[in-house]
mmCIF file of C-alpha atoms and ligand atoms in Angstrom:
data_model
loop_
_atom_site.group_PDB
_atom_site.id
_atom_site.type_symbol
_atom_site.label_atom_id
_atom_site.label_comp_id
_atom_site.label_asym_id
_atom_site.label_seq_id
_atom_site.Cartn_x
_atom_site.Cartn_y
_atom_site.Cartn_z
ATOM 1 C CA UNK A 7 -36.038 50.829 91.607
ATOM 2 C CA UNK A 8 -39.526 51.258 92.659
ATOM 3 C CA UNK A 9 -42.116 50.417 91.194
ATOM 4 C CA UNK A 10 -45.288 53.242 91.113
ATOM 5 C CA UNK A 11 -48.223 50.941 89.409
ATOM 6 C CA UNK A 12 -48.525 48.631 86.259
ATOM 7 C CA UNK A 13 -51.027 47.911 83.681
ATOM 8 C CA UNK A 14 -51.516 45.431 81.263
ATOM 9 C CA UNK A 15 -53.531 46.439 77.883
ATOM 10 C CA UNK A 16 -54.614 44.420 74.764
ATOM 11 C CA UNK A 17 -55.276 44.834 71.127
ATOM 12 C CA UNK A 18 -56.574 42.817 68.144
ATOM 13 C CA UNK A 19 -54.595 42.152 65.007
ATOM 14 C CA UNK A 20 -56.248 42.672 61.677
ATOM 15 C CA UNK A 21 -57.331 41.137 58.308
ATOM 16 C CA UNK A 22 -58.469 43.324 54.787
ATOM 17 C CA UNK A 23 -61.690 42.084 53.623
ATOM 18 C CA UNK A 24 -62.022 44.743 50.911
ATOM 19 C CA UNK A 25 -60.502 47.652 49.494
ATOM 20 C CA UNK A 26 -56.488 48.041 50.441
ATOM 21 C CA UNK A 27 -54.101 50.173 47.933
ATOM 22 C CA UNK A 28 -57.147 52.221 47.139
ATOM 23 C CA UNK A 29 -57.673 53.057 51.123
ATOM 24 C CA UNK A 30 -54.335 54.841 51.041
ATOM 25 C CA UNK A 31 -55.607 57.431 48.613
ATOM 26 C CA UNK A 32 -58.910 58.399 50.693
ATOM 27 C CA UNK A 33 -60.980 55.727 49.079
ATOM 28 C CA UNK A 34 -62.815 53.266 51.828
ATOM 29 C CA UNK A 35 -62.254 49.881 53.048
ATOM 30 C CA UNK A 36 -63.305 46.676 55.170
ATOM 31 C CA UNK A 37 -61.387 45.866 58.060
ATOM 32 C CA UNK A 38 -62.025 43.151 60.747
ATOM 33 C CA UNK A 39 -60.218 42.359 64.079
ATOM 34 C CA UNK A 40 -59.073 38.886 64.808
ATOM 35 C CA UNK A 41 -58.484 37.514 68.141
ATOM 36 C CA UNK A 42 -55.115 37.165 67.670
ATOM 37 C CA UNK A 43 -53.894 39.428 70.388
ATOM 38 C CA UNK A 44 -50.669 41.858 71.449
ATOM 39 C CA UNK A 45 -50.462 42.278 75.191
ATOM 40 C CA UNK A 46 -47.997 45.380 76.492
ATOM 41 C CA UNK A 47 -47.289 45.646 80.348
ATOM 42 C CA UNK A 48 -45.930 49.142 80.845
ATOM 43 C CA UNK A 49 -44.944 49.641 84.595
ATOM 44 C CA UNK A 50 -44.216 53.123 85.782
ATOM 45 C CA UNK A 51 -41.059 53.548 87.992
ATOM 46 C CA UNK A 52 -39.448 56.173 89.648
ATOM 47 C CA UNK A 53 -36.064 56.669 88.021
ATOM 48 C CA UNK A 54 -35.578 58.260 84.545
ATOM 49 C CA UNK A 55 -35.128 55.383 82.734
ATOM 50 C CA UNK A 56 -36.862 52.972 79.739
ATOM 51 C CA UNK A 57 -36.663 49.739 79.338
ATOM 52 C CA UNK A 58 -38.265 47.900 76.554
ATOM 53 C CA UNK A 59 -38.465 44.129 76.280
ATOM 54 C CA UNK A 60 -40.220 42.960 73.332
ATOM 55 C CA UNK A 61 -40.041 39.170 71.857
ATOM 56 C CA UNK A 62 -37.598 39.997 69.144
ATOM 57 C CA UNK A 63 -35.533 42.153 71.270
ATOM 58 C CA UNK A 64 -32.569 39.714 72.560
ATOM 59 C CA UNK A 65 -31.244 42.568 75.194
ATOM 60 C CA UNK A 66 -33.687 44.567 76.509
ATOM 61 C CA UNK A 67 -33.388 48.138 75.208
ATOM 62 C CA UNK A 68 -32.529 50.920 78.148
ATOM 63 C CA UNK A 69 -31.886 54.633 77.775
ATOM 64 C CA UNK A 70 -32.823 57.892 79.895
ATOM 65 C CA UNK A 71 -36.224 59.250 79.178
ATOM 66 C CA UNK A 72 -33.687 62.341 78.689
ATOM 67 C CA UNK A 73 -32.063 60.559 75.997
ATOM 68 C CA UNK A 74 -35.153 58.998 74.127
ATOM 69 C CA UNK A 75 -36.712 62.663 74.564
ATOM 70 C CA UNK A 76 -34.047 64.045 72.638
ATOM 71 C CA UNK A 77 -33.212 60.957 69.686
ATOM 72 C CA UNK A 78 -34.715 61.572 66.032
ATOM 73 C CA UNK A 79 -33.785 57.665 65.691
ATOM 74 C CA UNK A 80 -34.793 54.340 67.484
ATOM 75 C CA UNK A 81 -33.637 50.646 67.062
ATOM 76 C CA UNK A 82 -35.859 48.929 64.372
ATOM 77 C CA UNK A 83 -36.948 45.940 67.227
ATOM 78 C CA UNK A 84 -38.354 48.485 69.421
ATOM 79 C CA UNK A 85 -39.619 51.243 67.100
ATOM 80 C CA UNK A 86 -43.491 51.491 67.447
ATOM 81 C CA UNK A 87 -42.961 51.038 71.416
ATOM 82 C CA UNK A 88 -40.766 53.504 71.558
ATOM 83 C CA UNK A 89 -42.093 56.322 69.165
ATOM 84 C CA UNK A 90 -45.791 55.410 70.898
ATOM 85 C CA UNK A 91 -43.648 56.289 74.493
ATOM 86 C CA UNK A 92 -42.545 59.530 72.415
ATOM 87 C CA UNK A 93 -45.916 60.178 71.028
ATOM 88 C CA UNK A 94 -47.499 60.036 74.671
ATOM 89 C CA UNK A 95 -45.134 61.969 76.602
ATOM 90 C CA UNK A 96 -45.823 65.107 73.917
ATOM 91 C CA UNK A 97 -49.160 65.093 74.049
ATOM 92 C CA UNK A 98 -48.660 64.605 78.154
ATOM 93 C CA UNK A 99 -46.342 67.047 78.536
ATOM 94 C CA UNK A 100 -44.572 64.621 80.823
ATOM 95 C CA UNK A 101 -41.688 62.446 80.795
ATOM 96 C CA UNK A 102 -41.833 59.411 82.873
ATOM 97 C CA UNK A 103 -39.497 56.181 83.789
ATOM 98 C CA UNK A 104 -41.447 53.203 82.763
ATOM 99 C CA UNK A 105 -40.529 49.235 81.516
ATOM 100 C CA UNK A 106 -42.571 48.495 78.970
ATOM 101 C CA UNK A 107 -42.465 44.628 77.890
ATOM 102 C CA UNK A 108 -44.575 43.335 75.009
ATOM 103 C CA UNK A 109 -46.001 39.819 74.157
ATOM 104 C CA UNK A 110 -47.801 38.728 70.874
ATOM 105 C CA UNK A 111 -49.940 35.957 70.105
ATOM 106 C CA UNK A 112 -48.737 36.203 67.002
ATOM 107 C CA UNK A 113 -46.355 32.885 65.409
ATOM 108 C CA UNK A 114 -45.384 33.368 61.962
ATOM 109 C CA UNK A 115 -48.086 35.234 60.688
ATOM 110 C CA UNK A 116 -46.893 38.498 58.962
ATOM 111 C CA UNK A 117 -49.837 41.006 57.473
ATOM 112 C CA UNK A 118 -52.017 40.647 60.609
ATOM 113 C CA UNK A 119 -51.078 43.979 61.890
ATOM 114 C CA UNK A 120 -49.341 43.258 64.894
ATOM 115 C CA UNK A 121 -46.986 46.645 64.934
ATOM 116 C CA UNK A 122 -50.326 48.767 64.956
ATOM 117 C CA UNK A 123 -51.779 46.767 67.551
ATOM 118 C CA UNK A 124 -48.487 46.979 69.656
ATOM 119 C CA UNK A 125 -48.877 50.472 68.921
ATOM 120 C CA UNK A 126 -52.785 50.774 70.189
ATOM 121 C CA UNK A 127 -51.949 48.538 73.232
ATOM 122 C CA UNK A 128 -48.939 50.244 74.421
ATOM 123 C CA UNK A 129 -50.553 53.582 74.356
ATOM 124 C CA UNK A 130 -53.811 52.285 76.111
ATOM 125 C CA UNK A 131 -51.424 50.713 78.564
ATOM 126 C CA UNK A 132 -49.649 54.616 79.117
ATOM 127 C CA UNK A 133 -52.894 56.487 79.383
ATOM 128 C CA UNK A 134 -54.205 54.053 81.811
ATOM 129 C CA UNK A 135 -50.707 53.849 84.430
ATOM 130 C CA UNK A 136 -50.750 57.485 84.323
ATOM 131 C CA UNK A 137 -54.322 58.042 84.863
ATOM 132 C CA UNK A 138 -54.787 60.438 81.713
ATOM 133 C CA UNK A 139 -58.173 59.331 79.925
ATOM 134 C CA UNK A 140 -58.043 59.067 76.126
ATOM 135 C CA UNK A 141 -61.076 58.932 74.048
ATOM 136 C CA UNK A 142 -61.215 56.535 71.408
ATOM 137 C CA UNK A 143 -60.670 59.408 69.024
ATOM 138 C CA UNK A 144 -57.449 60.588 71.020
ATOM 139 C CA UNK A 145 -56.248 57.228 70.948
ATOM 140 C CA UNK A 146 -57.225 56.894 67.560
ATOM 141 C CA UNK A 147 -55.274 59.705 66.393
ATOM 142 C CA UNK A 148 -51.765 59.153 68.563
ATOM 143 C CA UNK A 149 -51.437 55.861 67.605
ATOM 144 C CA UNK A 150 -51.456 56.798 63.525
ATOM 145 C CA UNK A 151 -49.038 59.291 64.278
ATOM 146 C CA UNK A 152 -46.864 56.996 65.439
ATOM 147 C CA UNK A 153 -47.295 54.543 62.902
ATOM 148 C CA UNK A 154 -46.487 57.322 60.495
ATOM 149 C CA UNK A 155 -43.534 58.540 61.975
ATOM 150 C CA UNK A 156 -43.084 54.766 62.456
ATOM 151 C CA UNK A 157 -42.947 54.459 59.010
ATOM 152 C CA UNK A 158 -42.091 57.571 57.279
ATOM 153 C CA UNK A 159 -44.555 58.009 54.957
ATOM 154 C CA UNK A 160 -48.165 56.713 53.346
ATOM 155 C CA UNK A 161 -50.441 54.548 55.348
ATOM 156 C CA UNK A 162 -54.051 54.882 55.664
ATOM 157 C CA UNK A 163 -54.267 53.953 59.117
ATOM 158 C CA UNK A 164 -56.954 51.179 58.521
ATOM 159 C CA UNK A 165 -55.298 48.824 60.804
ATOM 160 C CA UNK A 166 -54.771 51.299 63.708
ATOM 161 C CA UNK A 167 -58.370 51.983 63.566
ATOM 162 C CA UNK A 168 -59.418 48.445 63.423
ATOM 163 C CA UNK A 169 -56.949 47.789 66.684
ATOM 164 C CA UNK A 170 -58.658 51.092 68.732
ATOM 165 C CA UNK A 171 -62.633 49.642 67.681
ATOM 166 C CA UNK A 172 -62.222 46.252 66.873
ATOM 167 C CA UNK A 173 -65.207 44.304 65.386
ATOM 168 C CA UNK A 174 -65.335 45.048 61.537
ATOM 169 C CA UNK A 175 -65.440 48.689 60.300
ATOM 170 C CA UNK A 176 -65.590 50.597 57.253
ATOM 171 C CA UNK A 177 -62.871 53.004 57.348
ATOM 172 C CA UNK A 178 -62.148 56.350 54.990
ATOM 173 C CA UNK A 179 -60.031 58.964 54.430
ATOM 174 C CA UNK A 180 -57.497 58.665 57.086
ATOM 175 C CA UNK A 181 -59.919 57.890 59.722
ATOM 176 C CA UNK A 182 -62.576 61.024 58.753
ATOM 177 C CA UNK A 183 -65.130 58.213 58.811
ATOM 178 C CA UNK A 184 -64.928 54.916 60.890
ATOM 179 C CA UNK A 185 -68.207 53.187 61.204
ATOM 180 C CA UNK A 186 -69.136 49.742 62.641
ATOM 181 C CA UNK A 187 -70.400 47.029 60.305
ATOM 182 C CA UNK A 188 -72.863 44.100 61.926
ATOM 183 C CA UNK A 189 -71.243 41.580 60.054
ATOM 184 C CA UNK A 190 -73.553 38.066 60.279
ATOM 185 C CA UNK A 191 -71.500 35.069 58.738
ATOM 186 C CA UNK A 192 -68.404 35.066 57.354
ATOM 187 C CA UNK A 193 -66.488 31.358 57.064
ATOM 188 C CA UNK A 194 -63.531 32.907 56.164
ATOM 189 C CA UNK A 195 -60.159 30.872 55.741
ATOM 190 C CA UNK A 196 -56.923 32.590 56.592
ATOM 191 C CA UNK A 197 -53.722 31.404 54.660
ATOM 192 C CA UNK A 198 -50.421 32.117 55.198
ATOM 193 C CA UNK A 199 -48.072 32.423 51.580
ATOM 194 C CA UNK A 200 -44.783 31.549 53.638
ATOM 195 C CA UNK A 201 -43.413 34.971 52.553
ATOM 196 C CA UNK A 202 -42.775 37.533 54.128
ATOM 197 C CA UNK A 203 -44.056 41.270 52.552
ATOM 198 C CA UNK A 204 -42.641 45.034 52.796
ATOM 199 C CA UNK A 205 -46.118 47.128 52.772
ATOM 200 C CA UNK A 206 -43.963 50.206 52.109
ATOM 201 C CA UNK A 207 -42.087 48.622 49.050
ATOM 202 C CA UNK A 208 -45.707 47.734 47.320
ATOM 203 C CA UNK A 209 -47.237 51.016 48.390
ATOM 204 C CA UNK A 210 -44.166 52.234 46.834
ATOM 205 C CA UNK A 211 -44.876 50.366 43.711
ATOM 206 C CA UNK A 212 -48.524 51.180 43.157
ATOM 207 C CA UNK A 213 -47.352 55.132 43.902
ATOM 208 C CA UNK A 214 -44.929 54.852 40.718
ATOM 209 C CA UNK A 215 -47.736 52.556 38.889
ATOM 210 C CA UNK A 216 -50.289 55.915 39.876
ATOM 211 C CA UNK A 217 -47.969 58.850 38.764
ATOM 212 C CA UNK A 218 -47.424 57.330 35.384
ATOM 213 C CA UNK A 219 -50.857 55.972 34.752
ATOM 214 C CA UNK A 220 -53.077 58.613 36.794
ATOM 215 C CA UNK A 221 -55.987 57.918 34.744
ATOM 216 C CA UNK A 222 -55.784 53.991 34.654
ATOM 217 C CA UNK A 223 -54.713 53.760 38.204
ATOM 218 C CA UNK A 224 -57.654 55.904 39.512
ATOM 219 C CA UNK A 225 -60.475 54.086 37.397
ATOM 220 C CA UNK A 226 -58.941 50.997 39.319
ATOM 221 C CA UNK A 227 -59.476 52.857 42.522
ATOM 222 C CA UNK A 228 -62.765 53.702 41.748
ATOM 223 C CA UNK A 229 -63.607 50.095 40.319
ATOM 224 C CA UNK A 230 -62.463 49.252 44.420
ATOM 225 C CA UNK A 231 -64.383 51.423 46.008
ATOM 226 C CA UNK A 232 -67.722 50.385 44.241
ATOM 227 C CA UNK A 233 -66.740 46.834 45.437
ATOM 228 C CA UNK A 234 -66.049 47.932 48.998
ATOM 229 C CA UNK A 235 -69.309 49.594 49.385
ATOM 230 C CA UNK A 236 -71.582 46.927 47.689
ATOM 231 C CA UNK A 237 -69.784 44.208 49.674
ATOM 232 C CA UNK A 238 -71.277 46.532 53.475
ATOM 233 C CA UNK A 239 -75.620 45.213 52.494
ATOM 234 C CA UNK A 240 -73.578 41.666 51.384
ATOM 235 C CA UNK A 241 -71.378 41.385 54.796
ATOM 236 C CA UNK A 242 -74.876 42.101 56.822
ATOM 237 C CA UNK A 243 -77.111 39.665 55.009
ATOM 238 C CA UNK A 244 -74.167 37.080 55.073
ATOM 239 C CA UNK A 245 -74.753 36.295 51.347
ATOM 240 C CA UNK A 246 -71.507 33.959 51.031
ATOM 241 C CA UNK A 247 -71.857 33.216 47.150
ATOM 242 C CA UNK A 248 -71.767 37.350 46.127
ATOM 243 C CA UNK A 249 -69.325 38.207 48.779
ATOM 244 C CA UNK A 250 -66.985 35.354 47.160
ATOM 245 C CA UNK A 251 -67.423 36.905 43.607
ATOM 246 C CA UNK A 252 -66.528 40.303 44.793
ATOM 247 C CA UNK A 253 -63.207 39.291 46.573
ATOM 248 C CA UNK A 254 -62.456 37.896 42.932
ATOM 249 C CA UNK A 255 -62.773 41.107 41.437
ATOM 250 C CA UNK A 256 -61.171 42.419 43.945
ATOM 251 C CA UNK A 257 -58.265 40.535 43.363
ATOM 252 C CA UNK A 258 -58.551 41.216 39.980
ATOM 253 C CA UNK A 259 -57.795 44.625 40.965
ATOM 254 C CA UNK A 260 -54.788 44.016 42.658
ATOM 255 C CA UNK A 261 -53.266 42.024 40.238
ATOM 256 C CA UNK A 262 -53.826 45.075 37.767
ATOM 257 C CA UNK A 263 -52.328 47.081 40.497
ATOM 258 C CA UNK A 264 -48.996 44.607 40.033
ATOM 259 C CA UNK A 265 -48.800 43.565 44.154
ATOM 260 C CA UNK A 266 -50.044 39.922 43.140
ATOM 261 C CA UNK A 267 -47.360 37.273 42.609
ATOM 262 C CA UNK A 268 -47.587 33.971 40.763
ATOM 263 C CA UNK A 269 -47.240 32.016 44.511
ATOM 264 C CA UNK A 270 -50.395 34.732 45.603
ATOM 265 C CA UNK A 271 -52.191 33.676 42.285
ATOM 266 C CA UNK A 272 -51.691 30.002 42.839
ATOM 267 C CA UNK A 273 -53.031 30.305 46.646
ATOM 268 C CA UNK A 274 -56.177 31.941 45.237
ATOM 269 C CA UNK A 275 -56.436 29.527 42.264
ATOM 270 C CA UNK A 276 -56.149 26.697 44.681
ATOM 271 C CA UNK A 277 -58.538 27.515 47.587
ATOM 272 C CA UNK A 278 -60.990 28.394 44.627
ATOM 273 C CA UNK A 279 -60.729 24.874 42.961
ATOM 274 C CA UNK A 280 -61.420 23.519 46.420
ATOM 275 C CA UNK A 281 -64.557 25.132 46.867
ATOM 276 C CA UNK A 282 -64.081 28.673 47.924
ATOM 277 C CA UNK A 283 -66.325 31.147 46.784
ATOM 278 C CA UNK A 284 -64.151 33.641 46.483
ATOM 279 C CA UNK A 285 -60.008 34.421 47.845
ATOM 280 C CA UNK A 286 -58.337 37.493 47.761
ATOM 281 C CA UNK A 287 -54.682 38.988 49.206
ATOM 282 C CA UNK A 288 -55.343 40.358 52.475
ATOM 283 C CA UNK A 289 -53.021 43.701 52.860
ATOM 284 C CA UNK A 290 -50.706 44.941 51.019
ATOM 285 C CA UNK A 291 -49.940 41.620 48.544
ATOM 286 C CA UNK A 292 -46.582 40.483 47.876
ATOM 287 C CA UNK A 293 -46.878 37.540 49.930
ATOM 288 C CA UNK A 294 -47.984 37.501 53.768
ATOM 289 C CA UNK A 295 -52.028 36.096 53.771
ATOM 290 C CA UNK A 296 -54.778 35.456 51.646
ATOM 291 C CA UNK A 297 -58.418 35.069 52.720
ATOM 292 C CA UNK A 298 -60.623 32.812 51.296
ATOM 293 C CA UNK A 299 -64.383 32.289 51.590
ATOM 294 C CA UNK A 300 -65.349 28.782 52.316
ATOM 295 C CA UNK A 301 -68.472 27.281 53.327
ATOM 296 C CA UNK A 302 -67.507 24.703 56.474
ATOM 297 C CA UNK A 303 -68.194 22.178 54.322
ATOM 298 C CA UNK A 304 -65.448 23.214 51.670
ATOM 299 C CA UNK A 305 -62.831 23.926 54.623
ATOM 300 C CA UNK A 306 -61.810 20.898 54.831
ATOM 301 C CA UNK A 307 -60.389 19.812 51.197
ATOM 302 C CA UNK A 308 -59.045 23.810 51.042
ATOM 303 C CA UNK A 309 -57.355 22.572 54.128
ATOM 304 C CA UNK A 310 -55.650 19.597 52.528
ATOM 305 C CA UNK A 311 -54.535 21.591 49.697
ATOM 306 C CA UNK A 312 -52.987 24.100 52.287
ATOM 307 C CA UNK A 313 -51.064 20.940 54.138
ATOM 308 C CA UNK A 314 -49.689 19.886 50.984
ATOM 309 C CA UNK A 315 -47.851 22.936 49.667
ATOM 310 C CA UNK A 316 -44.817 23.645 51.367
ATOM 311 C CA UNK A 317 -44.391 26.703 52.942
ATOM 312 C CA UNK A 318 -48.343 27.309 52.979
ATOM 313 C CA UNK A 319 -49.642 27.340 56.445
ATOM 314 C CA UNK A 320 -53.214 28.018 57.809
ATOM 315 C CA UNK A 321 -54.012 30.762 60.588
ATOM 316 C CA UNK A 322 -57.191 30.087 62.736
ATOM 317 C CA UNK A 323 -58.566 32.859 64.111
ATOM 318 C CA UNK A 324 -62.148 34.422 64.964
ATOM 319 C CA UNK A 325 -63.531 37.860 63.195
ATOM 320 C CA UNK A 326 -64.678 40.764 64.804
ATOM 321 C CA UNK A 327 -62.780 40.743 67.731
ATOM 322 C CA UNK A 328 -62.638 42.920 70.808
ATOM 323 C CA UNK A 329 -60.946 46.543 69.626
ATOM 324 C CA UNK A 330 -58.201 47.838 72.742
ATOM 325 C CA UNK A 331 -58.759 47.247 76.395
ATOM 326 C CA UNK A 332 -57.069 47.259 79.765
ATOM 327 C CA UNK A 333 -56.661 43.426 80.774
ATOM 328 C CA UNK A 334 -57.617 43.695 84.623
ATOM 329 C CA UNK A 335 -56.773 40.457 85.872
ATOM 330 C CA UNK A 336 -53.436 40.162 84.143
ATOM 331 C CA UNK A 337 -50.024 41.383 86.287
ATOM 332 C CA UNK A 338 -47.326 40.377 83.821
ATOM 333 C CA UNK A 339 -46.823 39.427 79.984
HETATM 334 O O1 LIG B 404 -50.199 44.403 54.582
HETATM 335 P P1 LIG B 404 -50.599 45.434 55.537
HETATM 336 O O2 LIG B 404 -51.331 44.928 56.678
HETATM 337 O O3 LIG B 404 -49.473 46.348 55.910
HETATM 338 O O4 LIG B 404 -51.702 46.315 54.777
HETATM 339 C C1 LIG B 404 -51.366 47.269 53.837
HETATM 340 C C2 LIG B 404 -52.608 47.892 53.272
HETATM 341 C C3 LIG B 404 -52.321 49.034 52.346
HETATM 342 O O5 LIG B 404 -53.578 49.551 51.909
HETATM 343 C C4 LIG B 404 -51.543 48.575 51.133
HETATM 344 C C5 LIG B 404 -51.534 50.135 53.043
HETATM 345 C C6 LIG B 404 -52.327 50.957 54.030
HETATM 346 O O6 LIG B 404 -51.700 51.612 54.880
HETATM 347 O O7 LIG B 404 -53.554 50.994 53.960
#
């Protein structure tokens, strides 16, 4: 098989500061990239043929770009690859052998966003082998409609967005506004609950929770999207103590919303008690991370308290991080 010409692209993972549930329904949120990284080599060859390695997949997966033209169905392991590959050869008109193999910084950490990034990265990776030159717009918009498809139904796209501009944005209404945000301090901790969450089951649950208590549920929404907008001036001047009481109500939001548990709870409780200023469920709740805001001189007793819970565990990772890019100087995964 020959090889044609490879590229390697990156993008960033994500955390919620503010505002998720409510997102889905047009309202705004707070996003931030981390620099915890998915990497996708896609290599263009000259036969009619995909391969996809991916580092859950234990064979890689191979099929004509005939057959993957034609499917309405794709293995779960390789789906957002795969639909993204779909996605790009529509709006290309082309079909096209590639391997595509993917590689994730991410270890145990659920809720950071890694199937949009793979997403992002694996369609900056296509445009770039094949020469076609996507604005971040374009890029913007293929990669959600993959995710959808992806996942048959309501997201809001926040995390695809935050993976296309990294840094930390403030996102509406299915992407009709995206706008930076100079965020100047934020010492936030990132804790992992040990459990793994289905976004689609809570967004499920909150959809049920909405059509039988329209007028509850959207004073909720509202009640979010005051926070998310008072917490932009707060992010800016890095005011640590207000920020910290506005996560709380946020959370208290989300617990009304039902996507808290009592392992969520105790997390918050616990980093709070430690010195936090504030702790909230980043994402969709149900377990995956919280995010608490700690002063580096609280960090370390919040850090104790994570150590000594089993099944707790503590992601370090930097804000605002670098949206989607080629990586230049890397040949292989
Ligand atoms: O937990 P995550 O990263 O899938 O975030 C879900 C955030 C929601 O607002 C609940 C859903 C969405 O698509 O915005």
């Amino acid at each position: 098989m020959h090889m044609i010409s490879s590229v390697v692209a990156s993008a960033p993972g994500k955390l919620m500061l503010f505002g998720e549930h409510a997102v889905v329904y047009g309202h705004p949120c707070l996003v931030t990239a981390v620099n915890l990284r998915v990497s996708v080599q896609v290599t263009r060859t000259n036969q009619a043929q995909v391969t996809i390695t991916t580092p859950t997949t234990v064979e890689p997966f191979s099929t004509s770009v005939e057959a993957l033209v034609a499917a309405t169905t794709v293995p779960d392991n390789v789906k957002f690859v795969a639909l993204a590959l779909k996605k790009f050869w529509e709006f290309s008109d082309t079909g096209f052998g590639v391997e595509i193999s993917t590689g994730s910084e991410f270890v145990n950490a659920s809720g950071l966003g890694s199937s949009s990034a793979v997403t992002v990265a694996t369609i900056t990776a296509l445009a770039a082998v094949t020469g076609v030159s996507l604005t971040p717009t374009q890029l913007f918009q293929l990669s959600f409609d993959t995710v959808l498809a992806a996942q048959q139904g309501r997201a809001s796209g926040f995390d695809v967005a935050s993976a296309v501009y990294g840094g930390t944005i403030y996102y509406q209404n299915q992407g009709a506004e995206i706008r930076p945000v100079a965020v100047k301090d934020l010492p936030l901790m990132i804790i992992h609950s040990g459990v793994k969450a289905s976004t689609p089951q809570l967004v499920g649950r909150v959809a049920r929770l909405q059509q039988q208590y329209p007028q509850h549920v959207a004073r909720i929404f509202r009640g979010i999207a005051a926070l998310v907008n008072d917490a932009v001036p707060l992010l800016e001047q890095g005011d640590l103590e207000s920020l910290g009481q506005l996560m709380n109500f946020n959370q208290g939001y989300l617990n009304a919303l039902g996507v808290s548990t009592g392992r969520l709870d105790g997390l918050v409780a616990g980093t709070i008690k430690y010195g936090a200023s504030g702790a909230k469920i980043s994402g969709a709740g149900g377990g995956d991370c919280i995010i608490a805001l700690a002063a580096p001189a609280a960090q370390n007793k919040i850090a104790r308290f994570v150590q000594q819970n089993v099944g707790l565990s503590r992601i370090t990772a930097e804000i605002g991080a670098a949206g989607a890019r080629i990586e230049p100087n890397r040949t292989e995964i």
